[in-house]
Coordinates of C-alpha atoms in Angstrom, one line a residue:
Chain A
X1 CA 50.2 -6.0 54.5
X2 CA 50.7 -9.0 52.1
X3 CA 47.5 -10.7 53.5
X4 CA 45.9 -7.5 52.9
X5 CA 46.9 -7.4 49.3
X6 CA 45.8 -10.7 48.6
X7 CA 42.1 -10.3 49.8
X8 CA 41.9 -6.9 47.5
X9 CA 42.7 -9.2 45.1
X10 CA 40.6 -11.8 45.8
X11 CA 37.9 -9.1 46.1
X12 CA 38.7 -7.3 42.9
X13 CA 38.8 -10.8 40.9
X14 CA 35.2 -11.9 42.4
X15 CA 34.0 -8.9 41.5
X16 CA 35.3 -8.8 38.0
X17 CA 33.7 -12.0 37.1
X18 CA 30.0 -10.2 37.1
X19 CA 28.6 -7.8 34.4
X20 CA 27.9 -4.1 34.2
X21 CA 25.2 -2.3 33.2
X22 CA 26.8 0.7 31.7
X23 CA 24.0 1.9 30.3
X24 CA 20.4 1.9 29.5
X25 CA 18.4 4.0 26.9
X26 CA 14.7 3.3 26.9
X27 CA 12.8 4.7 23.9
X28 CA 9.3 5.7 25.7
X29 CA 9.0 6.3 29.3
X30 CA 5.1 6.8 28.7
X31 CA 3.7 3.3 28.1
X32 CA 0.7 2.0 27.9
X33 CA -1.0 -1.5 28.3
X34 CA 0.1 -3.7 25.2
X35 CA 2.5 -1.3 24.2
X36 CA 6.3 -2.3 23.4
X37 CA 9.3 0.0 24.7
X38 CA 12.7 -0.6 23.7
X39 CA 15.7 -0.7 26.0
X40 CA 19.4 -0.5 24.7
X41 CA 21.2 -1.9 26.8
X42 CA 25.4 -1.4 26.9
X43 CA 26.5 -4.3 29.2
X44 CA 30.2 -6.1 30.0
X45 CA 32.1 -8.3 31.3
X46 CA 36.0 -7.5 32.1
X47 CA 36.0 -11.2 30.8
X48 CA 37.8 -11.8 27.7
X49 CA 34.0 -12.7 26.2
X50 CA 30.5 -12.0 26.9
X51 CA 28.6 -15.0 27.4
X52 CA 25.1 -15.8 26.5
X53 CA 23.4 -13.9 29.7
X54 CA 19.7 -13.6 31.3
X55 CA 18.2 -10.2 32.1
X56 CA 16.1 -10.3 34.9
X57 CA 13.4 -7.3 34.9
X58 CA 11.4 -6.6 38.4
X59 CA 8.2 -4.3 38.4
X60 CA 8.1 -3.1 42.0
X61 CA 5.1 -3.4 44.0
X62 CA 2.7 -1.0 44.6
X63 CA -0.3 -1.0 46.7
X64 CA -0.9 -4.9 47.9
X65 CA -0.1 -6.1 44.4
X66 CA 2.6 -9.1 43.5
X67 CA 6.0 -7.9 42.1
X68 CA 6.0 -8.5 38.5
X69 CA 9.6 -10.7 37.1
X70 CA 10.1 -12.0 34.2
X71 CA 13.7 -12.9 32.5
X72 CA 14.8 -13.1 29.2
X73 CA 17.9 -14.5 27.1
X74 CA 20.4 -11.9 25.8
X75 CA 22.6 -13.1 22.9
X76 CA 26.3 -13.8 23.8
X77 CA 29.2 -11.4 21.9
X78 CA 32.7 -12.2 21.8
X79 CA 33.6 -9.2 22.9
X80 CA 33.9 -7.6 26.5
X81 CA 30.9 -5.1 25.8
X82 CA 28.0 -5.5 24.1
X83 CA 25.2 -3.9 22.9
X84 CA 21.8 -5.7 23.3
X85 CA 18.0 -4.7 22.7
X86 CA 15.2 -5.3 24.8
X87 CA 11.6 -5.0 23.9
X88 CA 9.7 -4.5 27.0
X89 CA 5.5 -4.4 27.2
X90 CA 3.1 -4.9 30.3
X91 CA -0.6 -6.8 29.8
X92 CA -3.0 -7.7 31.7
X93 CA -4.6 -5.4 35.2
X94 CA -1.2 -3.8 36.3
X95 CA -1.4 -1.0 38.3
X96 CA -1.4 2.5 36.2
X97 CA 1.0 5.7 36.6
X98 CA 4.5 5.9 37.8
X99 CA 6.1 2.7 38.6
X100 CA 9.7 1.7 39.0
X101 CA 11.7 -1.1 37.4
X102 CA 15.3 -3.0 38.1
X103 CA 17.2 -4.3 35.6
X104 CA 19.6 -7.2 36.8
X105 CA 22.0 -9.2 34.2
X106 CA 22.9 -12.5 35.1
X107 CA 26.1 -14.0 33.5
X108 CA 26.1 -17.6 32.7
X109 CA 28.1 -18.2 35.8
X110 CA 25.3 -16.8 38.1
X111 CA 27.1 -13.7 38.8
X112 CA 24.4 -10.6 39.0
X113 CA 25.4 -6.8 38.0
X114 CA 24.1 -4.1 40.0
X115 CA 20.4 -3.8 39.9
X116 CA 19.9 -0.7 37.4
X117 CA 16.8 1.5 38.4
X118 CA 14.2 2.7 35.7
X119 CA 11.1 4.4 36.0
X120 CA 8.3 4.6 33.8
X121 CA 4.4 5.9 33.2
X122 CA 1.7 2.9 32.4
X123 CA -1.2 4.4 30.8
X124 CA -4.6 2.4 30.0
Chain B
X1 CA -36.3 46.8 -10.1
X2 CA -33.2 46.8 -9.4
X3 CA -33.6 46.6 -5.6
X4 CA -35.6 43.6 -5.7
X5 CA -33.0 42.2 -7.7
X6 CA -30.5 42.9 -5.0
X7 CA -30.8 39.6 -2.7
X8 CA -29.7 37.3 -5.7
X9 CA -26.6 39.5 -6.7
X10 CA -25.8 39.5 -3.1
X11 CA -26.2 35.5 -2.8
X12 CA -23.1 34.4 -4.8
X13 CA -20.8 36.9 -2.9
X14 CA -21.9 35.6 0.4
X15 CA -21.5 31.8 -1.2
X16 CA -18.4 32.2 -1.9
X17 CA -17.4 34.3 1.4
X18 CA -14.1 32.1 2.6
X19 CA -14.9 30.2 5.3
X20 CA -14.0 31.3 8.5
X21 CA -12.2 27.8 10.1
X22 CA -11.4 27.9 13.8
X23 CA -10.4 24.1 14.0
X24 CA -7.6 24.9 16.5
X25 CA -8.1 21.7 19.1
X26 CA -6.5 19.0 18.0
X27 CA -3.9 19.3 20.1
X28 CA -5.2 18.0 23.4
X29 CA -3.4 15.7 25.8
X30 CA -5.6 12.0 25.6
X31 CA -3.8 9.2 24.1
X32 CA -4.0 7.5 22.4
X33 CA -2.4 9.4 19.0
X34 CA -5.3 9.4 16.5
X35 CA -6.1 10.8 13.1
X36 CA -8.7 12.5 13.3
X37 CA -8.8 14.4 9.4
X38 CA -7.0 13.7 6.1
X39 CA -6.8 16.4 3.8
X40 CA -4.3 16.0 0.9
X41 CA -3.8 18.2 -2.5
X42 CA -2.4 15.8 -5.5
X43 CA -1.1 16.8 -8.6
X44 CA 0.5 14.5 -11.5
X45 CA 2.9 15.8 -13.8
X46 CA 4.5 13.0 -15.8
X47 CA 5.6 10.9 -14.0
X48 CA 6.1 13.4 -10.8
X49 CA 3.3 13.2 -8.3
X50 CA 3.3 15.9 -5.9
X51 CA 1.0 15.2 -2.5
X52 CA 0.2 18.3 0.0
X53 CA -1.1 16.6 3.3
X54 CA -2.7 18.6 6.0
X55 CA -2.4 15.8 8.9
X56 CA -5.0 16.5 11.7
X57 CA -4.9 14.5 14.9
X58 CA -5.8 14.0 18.1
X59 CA -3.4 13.2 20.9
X60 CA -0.2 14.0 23.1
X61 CA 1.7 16.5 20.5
X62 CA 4.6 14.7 21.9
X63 CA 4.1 11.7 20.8
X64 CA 3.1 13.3 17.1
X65 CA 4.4 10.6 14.2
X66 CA 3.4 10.4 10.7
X67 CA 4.2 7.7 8.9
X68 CA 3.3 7.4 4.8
X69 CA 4.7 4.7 2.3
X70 CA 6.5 6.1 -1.0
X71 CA 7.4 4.7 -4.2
X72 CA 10.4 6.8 -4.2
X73 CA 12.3 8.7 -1.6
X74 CA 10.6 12.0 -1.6
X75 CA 11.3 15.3 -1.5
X76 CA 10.1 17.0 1.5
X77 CA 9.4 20.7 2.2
X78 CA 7.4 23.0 4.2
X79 CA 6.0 26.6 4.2
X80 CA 2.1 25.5 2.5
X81 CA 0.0 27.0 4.8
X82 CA -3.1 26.3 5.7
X83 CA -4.3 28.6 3.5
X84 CA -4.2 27.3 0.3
X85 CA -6.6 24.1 1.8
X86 CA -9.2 26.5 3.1
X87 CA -9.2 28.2 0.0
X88 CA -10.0 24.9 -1.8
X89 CA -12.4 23.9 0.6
X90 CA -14.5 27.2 0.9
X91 CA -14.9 27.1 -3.3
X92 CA -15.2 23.6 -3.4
X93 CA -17.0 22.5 -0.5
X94 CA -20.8 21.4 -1.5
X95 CA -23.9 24.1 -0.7
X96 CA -27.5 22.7 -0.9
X97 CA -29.3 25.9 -2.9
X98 CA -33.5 25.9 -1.6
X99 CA -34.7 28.9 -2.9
X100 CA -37.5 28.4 -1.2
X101 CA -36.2 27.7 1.9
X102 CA -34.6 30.8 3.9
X103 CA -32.9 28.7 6.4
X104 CA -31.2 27.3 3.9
X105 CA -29.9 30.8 2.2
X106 CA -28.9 31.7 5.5
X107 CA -27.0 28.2 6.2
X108 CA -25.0 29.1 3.2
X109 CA -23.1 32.3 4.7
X110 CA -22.8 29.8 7.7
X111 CA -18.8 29.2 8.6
X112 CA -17.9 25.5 8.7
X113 CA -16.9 25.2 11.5
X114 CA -15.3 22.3 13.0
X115 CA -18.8 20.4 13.8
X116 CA -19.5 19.9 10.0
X117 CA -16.1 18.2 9.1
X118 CA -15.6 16.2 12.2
X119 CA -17.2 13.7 11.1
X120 CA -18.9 13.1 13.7
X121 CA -15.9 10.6 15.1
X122 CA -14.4 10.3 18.5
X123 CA -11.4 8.0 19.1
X124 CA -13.1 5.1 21.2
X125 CA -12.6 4.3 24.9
X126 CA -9.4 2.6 25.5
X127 CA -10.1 -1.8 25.8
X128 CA -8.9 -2.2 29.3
X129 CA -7.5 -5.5 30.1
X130 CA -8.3 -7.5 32.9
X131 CA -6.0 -10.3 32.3
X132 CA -3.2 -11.4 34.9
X133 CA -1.0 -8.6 35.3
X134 CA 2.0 -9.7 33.0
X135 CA 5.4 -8.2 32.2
X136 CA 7.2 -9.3 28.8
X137 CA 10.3 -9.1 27.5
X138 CA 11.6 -10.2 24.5
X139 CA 15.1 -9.6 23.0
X140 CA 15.3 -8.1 19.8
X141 CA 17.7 -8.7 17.1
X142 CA 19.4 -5.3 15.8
X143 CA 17.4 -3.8 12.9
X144 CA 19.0 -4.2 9.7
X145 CA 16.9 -1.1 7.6
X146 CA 18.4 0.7 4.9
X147 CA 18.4 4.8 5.5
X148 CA 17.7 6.7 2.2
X149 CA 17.3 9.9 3.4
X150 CA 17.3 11.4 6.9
X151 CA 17.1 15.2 7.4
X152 CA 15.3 18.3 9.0
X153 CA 12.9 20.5 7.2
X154 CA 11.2 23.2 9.0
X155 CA 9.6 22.2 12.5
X156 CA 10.0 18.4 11.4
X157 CA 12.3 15.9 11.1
X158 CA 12.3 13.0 8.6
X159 CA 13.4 9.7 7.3
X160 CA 13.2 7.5 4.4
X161 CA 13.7 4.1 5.0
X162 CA 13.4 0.4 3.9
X163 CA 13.5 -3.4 4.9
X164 CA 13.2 -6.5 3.8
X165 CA 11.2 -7.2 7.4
X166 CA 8.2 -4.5 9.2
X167 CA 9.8 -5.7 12.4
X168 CA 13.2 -4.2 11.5
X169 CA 11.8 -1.4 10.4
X170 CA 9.4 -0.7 13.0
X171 CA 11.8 -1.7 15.8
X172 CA 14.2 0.7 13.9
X173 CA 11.7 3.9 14.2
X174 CA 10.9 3.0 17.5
X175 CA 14.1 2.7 18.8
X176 CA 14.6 6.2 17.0
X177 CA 11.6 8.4 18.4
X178 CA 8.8 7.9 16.3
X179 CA 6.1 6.1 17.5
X180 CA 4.8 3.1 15.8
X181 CA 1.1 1.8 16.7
X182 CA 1.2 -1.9 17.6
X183 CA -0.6 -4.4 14.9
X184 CA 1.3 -1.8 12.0
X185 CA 3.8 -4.8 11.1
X186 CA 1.9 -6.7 8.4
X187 CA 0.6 -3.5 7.1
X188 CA 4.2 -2.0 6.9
X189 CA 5.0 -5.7 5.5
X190 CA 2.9 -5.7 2.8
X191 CA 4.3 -2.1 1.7
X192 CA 7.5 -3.4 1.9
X193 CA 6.7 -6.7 -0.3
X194 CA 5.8 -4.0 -2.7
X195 CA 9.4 -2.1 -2.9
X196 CA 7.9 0.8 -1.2
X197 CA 9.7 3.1 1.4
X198 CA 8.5 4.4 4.2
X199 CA 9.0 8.2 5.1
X200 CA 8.6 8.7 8.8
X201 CA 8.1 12.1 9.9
X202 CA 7.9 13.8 13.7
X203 CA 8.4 17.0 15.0
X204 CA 11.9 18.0 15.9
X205 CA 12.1 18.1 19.8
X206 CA 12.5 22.0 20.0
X207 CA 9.7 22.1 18.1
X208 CA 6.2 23.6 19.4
X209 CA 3.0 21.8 18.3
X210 CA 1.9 25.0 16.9
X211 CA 4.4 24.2 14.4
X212 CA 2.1 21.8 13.1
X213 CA 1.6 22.8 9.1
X214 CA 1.6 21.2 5.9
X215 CA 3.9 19.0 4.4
X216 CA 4.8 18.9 0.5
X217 CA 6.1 15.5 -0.7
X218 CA 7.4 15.4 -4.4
X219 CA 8.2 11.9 -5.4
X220 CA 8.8 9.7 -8.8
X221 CA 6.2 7.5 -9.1
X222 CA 4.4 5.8 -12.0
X223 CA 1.0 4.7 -9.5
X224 CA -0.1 8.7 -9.6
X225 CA -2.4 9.6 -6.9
X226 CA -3.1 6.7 -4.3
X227 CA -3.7 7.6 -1.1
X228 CA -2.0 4.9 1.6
X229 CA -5.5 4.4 3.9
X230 CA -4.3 1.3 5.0
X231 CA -1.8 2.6 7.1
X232 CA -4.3 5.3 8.2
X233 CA -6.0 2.3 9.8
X234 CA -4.3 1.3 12.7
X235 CA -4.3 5.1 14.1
X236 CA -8.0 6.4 13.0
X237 CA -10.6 7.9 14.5
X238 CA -14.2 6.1 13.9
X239 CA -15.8 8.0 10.8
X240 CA -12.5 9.9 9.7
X241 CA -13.6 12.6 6.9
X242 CA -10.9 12.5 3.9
X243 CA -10.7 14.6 1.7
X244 CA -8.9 14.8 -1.6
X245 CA -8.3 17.0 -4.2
X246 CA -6.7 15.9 -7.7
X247 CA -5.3 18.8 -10.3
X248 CA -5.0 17.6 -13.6
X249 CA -5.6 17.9 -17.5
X250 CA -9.2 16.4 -16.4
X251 CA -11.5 15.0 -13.8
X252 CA -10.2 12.8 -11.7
X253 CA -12.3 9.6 -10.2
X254 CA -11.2 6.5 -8.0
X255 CA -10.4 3.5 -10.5
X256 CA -10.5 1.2 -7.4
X257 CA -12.7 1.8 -4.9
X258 CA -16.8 3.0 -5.6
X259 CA -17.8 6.3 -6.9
X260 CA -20.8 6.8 -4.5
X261 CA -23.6 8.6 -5.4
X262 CA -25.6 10.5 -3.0
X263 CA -29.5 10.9 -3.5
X264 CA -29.9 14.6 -4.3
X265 CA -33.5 14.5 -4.5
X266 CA -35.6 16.2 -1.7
X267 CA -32.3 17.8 -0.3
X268 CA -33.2 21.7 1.2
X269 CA -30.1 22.3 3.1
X270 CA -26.5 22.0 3.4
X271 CA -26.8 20.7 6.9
X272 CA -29.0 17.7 5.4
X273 CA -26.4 16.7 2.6
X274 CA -23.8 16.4 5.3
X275 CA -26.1 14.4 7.3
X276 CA -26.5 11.6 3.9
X277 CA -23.1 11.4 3.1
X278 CA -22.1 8.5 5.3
X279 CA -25.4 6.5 5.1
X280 CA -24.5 6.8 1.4
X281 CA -20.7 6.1 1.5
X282 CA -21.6 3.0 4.0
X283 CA -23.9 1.9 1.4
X284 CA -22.0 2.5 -1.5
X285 CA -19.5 0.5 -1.1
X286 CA -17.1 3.1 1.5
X287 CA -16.2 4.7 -1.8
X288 CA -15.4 7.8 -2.6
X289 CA -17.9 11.2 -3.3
X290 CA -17.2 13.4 -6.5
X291 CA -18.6 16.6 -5.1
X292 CA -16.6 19.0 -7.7
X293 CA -15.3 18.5 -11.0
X294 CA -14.7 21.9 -12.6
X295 CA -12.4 23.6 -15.2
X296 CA -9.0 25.8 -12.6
X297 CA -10.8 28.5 -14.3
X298 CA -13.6 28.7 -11.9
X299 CA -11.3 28.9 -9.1
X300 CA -9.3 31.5 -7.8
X301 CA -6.0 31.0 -5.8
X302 CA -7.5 33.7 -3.1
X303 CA -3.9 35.3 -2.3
X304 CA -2.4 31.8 -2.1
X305 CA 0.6 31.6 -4.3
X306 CA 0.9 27.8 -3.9
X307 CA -2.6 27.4 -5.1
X308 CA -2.8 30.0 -7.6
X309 CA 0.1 27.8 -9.1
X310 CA -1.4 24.8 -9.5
X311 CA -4.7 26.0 -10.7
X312 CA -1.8 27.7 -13.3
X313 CA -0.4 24.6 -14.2
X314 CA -3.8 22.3 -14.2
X315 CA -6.5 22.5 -16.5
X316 CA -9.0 20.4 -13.8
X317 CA -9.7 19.7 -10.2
X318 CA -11.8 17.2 -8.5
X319 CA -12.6 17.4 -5.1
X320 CA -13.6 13.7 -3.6
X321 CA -14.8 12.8 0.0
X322 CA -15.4 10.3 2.2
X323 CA -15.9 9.1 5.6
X324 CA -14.3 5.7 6.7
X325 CA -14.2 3.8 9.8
X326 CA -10.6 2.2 10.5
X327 CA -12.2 -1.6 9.2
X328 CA -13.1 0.2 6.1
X329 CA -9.6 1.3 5.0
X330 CA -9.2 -1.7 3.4
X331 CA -7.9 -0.6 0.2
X332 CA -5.6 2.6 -0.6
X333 CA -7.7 4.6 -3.3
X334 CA -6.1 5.0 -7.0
X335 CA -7.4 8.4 -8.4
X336 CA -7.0 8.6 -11.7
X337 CA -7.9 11.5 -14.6
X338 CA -10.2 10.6 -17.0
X339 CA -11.2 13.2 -19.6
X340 CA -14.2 11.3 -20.9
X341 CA -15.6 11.8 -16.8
X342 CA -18.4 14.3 -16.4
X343 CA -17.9 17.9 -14.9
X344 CA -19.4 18.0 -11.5
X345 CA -20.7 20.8 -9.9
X346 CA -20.7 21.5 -5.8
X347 CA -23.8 23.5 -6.1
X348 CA -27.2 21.3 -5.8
X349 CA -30.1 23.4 -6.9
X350 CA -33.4 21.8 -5.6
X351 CA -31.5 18.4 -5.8
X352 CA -30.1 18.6 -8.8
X353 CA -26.3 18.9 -9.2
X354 CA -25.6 19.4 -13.0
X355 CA -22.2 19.2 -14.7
X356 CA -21.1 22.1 -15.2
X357 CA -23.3 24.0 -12.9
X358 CA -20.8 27.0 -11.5
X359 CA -21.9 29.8 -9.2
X360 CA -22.6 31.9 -12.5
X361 CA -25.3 29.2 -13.8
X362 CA -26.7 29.4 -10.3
X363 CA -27.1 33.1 -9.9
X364 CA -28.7 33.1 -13.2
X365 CA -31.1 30.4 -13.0
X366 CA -32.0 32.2 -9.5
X367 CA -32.8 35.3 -11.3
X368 CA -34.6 34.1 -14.4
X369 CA -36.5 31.2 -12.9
X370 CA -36.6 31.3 -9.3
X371 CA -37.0 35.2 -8.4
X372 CA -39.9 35.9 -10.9
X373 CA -41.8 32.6 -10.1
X374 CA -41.7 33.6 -6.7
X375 CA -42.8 37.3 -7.6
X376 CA -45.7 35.8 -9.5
X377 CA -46.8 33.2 -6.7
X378 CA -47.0 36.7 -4.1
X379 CA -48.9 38.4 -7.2

């Protein structure tokens, strides 16, 4: 029973170390080429502060082409939530119509949050 | 007698027959969002400029934004109608008399339809790019904008805003539903380096697009009647007809863009001014055509109450046209009054368009000159 306890709390602390994604607004779901959508993005951290983290945003495949990745600095906050901005465009041939994202934060530790699923329309 | 007489006693009822407008598609479902047609009413009162803007466009109805710099935060308000711009337009509009031509009589009971004030402009193919497929991101500090106003009115809702940077203020509307066209930031900027707001307008989300109607903005302002084209540019059709009407104690002409004159001379039809004006505007400099200058008097409000206001409280309007490519809205147009300009008539009688010339000068001169030279000539 004790041993038990221990690795639910060994469990619960590793887990407490990464960020949530609590939340994601995006301001267009209908995009086009060279256009800019903005995410707003509530994260945290049961961490007494937020550290400087990396989003990580993957366009899934479709077809036979590459997935698209890309990563991007959020600022730190010295509180346990934050709210951060996002501004998100495509260029170049990418495949047109409905396509799905993931959303990953990345503490500066290394630990990931769940990947957060969005979808969105590219248009020419 | 009198029966022969009949044909030019009919002629100025059927002239000035309101058109019949049945310009109901802008609404259709390509993107991108484009302007397709300005139309906007001015009227200066001290130092109170009031602006009626019928926005055309062409686009998702969704995605509908308007977005027009102010000196001052302006009053906003609904319930214009359409009406009182077709009226304008039907008595203003210019008609190419031939009284030798009967085409041309019968081209002047013609409807405009939406053919003649298109302009002839269709929103170009979108640039596809065939770059490396690329996703960006980019964080983005939080906009700091100051709200002056933010409220609903009719199918709409609006918001008056400033910054000291575009990119606050356009990430600002952007994160808040309207929808900014990319390249608007030094545009916006240079608005902004001018202490202008910005109102931003959209319809509400329970709104239909046949909501779509006039908008009414009263605001203080000491510039009078300048029309914001620059902006216009980063959302415009190719060849976008504007039109602009200016009430006043006088004629009204641009102070800082050409008045372009169009060659009158060997002109038969209606059909064939239309087809000069933007050879001419191109070559005159993308200015602006006077194409009516007359005393309220000559007007009637036709049933509109807005309209038969103004022409109430005005002693002059001036009706001004153009047709601009987005590269050519270079400079926002300052229409001022000037009594010392010259009345302008829209009717061109064997290419000449006299100050002054009203539908009463033109009957006449049919009936005294025209009729009897013609019964001679059969003689």
């Amino acid at each position: 029973m004790r041993g038990l306890f221990l690795l639910a709390t060994l469990l619960f602390s590793g887990c407490s170390s990464a960020p949530r994604i609590e939340s994601v607004e995006l301001t267009r779901s209908n995009l086009r080429i060279g256009e800019e959508s903005f995410l707003t993005l509530q994260i945290a951290d049961d961490e007494a502060e937020l550290d400087p983290a990396t989003a990580r945003m993957t366009l899934l495949p479709v077809f036979d082409e590459d997935p698209l990745e890309t990563e991007v600095v959020l600022p730190g906050s010295s509180e346990v939530a934050a709210q951060v901005i996002i501004g998100l465009s495509f260029s170049g041939a990418v495949n047109l119509g409905p396509r799905s994202l993931d959303l990953v934060v990345i503490d500066s530790g290394g630990a990931e949050s769940e990947a957060w699923p969005l979808s969105l329309t590219l248009t020419p | 007698m009198k029966l022969k007489l009949l044909p030019g006693v009919i002629l100025p009822a059927l002239l000035v027959a309101p058109a019949a407008w049945a310009c109901g598609g802008f609404f259709c479902s390509a993107t991108p969002v484009l302007q397709a047609r300005e139309r906007v009413v001015f009227e200066v009162l001290g130092d109170q400029t009031t602006a009626y803007v019928q926005i055309f466009y062409s686009g998702n109805d969704r995605d509908f934004a308007w977005i027009v710099p102010v000196p001052s935060t302006p009053e906003v308000t609904v319930g214009v109608g359409d009406r009182m711009f077709d009226a304008l337009e039907s008595q203003t509009r210019p008609v190419v008399v031939s009284p030798t031509n009967n085409a041309a009589i019968a081209a002047l009971d013609a409807p405009a339809g939406c053919g003649d004030f298109s302009g002839g402009g269709r929103a170009s193919g979108p640039i596809v790019d065939t770059g490396p497929p690329k996703l960006n991101l980019r964080s983005v500090p939080r906009p700091e904008v100051t709200i002056w106003q933010a409220e609903q009115v009719g199918p709409y809702e609006h918001v008056t805003i400033s910054a000291e940077r575009a990119s606050d203020l356009n990430t600002w509307l952007a994160l808040n539903g309207y929808r900014v066209q990319p390249g608007a930031d030094p545009i916006v900027q240079s608005y902004l380096d001018q202490g202008m707001k910005l109102l931003a307008l959209k319809l509400r989300p329970e709104a239909t697009a046949s909501a779509i109607e006039p908008v009414r903005l009263r605001y203080q302002s000491e510039q009078g009647c300048v029309l914001p084209l620059r902006l216009t540019s980063i959302a415009a059709v190719p060849n976008m007809e504007v039109v602009v009407w200016v009430f006043g104690a006088g004629p009204a002409a641009p102070v800082n863009v050409p008045t372009v004159e169009v060659e009158l001379a060997g002109l038969e039809t209606t059909a064939q001014y239309e087809s000069a004006l933007p050879g001419a505007i191109d070559a005159g400099g993308d200015g602006f055509i006077v194409e009516f200058a007359q005393p309220n008097h000559r007007l009637s409000g036709q049933g509109d109450p807005e309209l038969t206001d103004l022409l109430d409280r005005n002693a002059y309007v001036t009706r001004l046209r153009s047709f601009l490519d987005p590269e050519e809205m270079t400079v926002d147009p300052d229409f001022q009054v000037d009594h010392r300009l010259p009345e302008v008539s829209n009717v061109i009688v064997s290419g000449v368009r006299s100050a002054g010339l009203s539908w009463v000068s033109a009957t006449l001169w049919l009936l005294f000159f025209v009729l009897p030279s013609l019964r001679r000539k059969q003689q």
